[in-house]
Every structure is written in structure tokens, then in C-alpha cells.
Short mmCIF file of C-alpha atoms in Angstrom, two decimals:
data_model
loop_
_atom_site.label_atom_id
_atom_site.label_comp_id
_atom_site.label_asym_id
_atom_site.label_seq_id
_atom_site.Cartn_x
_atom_site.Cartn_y
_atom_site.Cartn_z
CA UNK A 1 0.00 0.00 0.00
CA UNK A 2 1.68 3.35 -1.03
CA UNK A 3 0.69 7.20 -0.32
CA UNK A 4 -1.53 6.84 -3.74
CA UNK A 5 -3.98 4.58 -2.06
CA UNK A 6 -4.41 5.68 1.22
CA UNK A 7 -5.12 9.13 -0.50
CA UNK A 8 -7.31 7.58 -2.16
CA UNK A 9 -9.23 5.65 0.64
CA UNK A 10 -9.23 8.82 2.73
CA UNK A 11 -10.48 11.15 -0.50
CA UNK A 12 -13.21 8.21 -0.56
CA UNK A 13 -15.06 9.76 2.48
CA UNK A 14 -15.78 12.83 1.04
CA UNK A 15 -18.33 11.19 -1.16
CA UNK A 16 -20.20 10.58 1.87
CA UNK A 17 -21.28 14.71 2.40
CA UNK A 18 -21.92 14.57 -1.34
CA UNK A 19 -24.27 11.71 -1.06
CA UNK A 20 -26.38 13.19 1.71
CA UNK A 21 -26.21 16.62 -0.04
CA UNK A 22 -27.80 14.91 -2.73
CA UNK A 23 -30.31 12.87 -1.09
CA UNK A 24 -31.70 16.18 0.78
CA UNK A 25 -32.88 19.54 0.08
CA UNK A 26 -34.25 21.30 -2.67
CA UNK A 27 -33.14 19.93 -6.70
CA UNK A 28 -30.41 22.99 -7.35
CA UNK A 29 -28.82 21.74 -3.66
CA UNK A 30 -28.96 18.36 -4.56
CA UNK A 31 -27.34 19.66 -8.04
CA UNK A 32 -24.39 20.27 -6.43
CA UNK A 33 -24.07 17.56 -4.54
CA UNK A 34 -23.72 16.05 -8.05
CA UNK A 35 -21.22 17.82 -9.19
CA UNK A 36 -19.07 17.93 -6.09
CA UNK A 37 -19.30 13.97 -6.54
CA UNK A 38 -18.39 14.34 -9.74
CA UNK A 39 -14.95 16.06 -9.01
CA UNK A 40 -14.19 14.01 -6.22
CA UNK A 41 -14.64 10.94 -8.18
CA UNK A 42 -12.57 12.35 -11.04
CA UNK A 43 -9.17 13.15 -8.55
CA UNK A 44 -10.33 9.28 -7.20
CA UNK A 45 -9.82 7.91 -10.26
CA UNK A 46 -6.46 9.97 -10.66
CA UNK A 47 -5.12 8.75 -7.23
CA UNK A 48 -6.14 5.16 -8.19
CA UNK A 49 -4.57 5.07 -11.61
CA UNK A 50 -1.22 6.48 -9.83
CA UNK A 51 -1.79 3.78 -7.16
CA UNK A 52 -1.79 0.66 -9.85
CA UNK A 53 1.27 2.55 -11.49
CA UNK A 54 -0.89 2.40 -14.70
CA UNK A 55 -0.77 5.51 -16.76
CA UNK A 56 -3.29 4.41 -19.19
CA UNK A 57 -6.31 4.45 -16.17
CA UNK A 58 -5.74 7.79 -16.88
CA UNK A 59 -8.15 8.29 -19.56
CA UNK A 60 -11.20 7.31 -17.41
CA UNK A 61 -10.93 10.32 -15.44
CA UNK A 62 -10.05 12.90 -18.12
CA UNK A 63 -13.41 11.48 -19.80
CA UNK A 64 -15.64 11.72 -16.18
CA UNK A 65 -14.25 15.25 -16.24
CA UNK A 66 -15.40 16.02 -19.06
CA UNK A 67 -18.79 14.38 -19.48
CA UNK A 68 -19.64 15.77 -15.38
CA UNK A 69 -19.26 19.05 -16.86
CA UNK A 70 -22.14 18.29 -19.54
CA UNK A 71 -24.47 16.52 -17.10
CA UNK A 72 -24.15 18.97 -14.76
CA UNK A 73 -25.07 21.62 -17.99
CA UNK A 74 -27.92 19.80 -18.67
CA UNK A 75 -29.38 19.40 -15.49
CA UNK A 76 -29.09 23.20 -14.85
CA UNK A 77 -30.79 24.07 -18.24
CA UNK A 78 -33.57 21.87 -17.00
CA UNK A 79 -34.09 23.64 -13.68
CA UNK A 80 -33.51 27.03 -14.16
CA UNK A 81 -36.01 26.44 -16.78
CA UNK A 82 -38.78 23.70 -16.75
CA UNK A 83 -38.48 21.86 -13.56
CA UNK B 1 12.81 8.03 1.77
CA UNK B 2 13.57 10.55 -1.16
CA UNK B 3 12.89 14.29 -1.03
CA UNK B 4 10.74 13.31 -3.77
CA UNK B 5 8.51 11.02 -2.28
CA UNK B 6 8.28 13.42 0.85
CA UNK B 7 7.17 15.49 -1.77
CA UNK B 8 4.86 13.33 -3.23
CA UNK B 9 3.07 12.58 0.56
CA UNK B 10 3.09 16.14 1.16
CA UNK B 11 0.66 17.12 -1.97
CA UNK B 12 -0.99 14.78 -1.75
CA UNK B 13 -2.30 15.13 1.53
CA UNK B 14 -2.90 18.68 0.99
CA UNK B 15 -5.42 17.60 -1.89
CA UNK B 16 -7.08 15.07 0.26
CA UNK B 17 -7.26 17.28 3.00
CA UNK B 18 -8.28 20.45 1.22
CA UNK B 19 -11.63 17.97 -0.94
CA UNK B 20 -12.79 16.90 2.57
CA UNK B 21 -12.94 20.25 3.91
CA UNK B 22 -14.65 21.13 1.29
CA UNK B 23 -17.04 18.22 0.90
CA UNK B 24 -17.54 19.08 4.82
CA UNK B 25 -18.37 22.65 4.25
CA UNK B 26 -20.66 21.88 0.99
CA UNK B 27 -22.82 19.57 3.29
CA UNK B 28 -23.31 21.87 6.56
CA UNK B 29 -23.43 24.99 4.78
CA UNK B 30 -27.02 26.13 4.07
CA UNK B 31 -27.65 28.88 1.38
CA UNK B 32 -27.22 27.64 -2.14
CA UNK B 33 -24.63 30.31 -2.75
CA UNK B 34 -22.56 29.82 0.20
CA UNK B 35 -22.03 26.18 -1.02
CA UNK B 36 -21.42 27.36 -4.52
CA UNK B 37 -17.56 28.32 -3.48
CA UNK B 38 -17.12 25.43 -2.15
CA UNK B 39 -16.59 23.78 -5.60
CA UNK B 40 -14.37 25.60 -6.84
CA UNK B 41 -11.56 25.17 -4.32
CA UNK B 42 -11.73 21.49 -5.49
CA UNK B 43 -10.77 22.06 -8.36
CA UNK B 44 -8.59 24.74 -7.73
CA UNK B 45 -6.31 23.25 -5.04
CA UNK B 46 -7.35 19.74 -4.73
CA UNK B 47 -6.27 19.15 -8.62
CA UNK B 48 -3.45 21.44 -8.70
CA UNK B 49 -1.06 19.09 -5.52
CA UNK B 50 -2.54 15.90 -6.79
CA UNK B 51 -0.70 17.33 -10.29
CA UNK B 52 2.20 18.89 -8.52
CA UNK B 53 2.32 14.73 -6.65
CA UNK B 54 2.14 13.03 -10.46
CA UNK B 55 4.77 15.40 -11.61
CA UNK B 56 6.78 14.68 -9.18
CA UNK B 57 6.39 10.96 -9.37
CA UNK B 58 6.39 10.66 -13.12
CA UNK B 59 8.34 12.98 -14.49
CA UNK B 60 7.14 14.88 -17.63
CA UNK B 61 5.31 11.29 -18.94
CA UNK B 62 1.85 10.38 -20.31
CA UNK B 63 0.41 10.30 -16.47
CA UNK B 64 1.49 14.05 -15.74
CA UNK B 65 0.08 15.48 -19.65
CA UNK B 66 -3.18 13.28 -18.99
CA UNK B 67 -3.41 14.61 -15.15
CA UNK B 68 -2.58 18.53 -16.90
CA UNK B 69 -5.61 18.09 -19.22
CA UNK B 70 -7.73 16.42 -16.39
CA UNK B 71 -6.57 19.75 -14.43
CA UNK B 72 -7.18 22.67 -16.98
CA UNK B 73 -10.30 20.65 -17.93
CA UNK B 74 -11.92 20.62 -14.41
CA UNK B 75 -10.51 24.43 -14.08
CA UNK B 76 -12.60 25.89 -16.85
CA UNK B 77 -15.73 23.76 -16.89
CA UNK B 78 -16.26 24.67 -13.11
CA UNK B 79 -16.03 27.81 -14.15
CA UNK B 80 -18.50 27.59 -16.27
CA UNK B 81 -20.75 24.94 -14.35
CA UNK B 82 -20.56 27.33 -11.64
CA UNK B 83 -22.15 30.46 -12.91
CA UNK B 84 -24.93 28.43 -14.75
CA UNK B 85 -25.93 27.32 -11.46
CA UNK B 86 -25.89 30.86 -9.48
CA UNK B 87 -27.81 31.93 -12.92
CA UNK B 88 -30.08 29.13 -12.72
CA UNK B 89 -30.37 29.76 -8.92
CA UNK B 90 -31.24 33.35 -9.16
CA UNK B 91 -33.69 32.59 -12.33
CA UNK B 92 -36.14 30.25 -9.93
CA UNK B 93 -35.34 32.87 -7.33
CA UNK B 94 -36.54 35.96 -8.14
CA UNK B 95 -38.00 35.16 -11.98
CA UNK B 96 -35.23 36.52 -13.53
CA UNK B 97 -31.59 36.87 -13.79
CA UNK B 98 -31.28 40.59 -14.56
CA UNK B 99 -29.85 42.69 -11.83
CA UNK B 100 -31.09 45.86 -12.81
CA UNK B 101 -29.46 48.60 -10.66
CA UNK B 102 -32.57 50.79 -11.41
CA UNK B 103 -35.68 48.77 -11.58
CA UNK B 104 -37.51 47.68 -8.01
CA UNK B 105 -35.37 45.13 -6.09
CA UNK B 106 -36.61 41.99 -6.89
CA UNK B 107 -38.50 40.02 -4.16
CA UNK B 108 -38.23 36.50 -4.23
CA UNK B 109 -41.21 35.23 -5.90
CA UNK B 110 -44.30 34.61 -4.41
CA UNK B 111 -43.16 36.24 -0.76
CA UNK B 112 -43.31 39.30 0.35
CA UNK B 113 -44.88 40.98 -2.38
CA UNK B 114 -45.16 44.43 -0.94
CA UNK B 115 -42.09 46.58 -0.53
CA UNK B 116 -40.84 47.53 2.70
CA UNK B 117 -40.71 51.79 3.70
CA UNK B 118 -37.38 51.57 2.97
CA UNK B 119 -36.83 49.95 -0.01
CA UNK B 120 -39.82 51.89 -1.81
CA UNK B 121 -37.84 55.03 -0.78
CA UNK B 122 -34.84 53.86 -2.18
CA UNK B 123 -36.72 52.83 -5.23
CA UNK B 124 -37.78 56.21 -5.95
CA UNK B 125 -34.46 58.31 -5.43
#
């Protein structure tokens, strides 16, 4: 077990706020919720990829960062508008 | 142990550190804008040591120009991510978006449609 993976065990319970923050509250609170999940999973994905020494995991999180951003976009279109 | 890896430990326990806070404050904070800055310290910080740690474990490789894409990339759409939701936020707010230094201050909608002493005065000058 290197530093990678405990950072990445530890970085693992910061999900936990993001889940209840999602669970609760009004949609736009629960929106971020999302999106905080969504960047904590992307540096999880980082720290793991670093952990198993594999430079090619990489890509996964470059792709969640990306396609977070556009979920995110969409759901905001959708409340600020129709829901 | 290396300088390096000290190095290495260093950031990246100043990212982990730094997302919890942050995941902390999201959670117990309660207005919607208040946990809007939250965010962007995540990707501001967090990303920027866990970088600084894969540059200084890699070298200038594949892992450090995937993890400086994965950076700028989370930099600039939280950016952008982030003022669609205040935007958004304000729109179901008070109706609209516009701050309109001249026109009435907008109530939130549906309370407290009559204006205060004050605020009609400062409506009028």
C-alpha cells in the first residue's frame, strides 16, 4: 500500500457529504451535490490510476471530467427552466 | 525516503485534506450560494497538488500530460458549471436573472410581495 492509495481511501469519504447533499434539500442543492461527486470521483480515479502505477487508467478520469461538466449543464438548463 | 517522495506525501495530503474540507463545508453549509464556493476550491487546489504529486512521481510522462488536461479541464468547466448554477439559482429565485441597478429590487417570488418603507424610498431616489 503506497501514499496513492491511502489518499485515495481517505479522499473516498468525502463522497459521503456529497451523497447526503444529494439525497436532501431542494433539486439545485442536490445539483451540487452532483457535481461535487463528480470532481471528487474524477481526482479518485487519478489517485487510483497512480496507485496501480498504470498511466493508461488515466483516460477514465479525463473522460468523467469532461462528461460531469455536460451533465451537470444539462441538469441546470432543466431547472432554471422547466423543472 | 527521497525528497521526492516526501514530496509526493506532502501534496498529496494537501489535496485530500483540502476535498474533505470542502465536501464538509458543501454539506453543513445552508444557502445555495454559500455552497457554490465550495466547488471551486476542489478544483482549484485539490487538482493542482494531486498534479504537482504526479509530476513529481512521473516525471514529464503520459500520467502528468493526462493529469494537466484532467486539471485545466476541471478548471474551466467549473467555471463555467458554476455560474450556470448561481444563474439558474437566481432565475427560480426571483423570476429573472437581470440585476437591474434601477428597476424595483426583486422580491423572491411569491413572498413578500409588498415593498418595505425603505426599499420603496430607495426605489424612488
Amino acid at each position: 500500500m503506497n501514499a496513492w492509495f491511502w489518499a485515495a481511501v481517505v479522499l473516498l469519504f468525502g463522497l459521503i457529504p456529497c451523497g447526503v447533499v444529494t439525497l436532501r434539500g431542494d433539486p439545485l442543492n442536490r445539483l451540487l451535490g452532483l457535481e461535487m461527486g463528480g470532481m471528487i470521483a474524477t481526482l479518485e480515479m487519478v489517485l487510483l490510476s497512480e496507485a496501480f502505477n498504470n498511466a493508461n487508467f488515466m483516460d477514465l478520469p479525463l473522460c468523467l471530467a469532461l462528461l460531469a461538466f455536460g451533465g451537470g449543464l444539462v441538469f441546470v438548463r432543466f431547472l432554471e427552466r422547466w423543472l | 525516503m527521497k525528497a521526492a517522495d516526501i514530496a509526493v506525501e506532502v501534496s498529496l495530503g494537501i489535496a485530500v485534506v483540502t476535498a474533505l474540507i470542502c465536501c464538509l463545508g458543501l454539506a453543513l453549509m445552508k444557502d445555495f450560494f454559500e455552497k457554490l464556493h465550495y466547488m471551486s476550491t476542489v478544483c482549484t487546489v485539490s487538482s493542482f497538488f494531486v498534479l504537482l504529486a504526479v509530476v513529481l512521481k512521473e516525471g514529464a510522462g503520459q500520467a502528468a500530460i493526462k493529469m494537466a488536461l484532467i486539471f485545466v479541464a476541471l478548471l474551466i468547466m467549473n467555471a463555467v458549471l458554476t455560474h450556470a448554477s448561481a444563474r439558474a439559482a437566481r432565475v427560480r429565485t426571483f423570476g429573472t436573472w437581470l440585476a437591474d441597478p434601477t428597476g424595483p429590487i426583486p422580491y423572491p417570488a411569491g413572498q413578500g410581495e409588498e415593498m418595505s418603507e425603505e426599499a420603496r424610498e430607495l426605489n424612488e431616489c
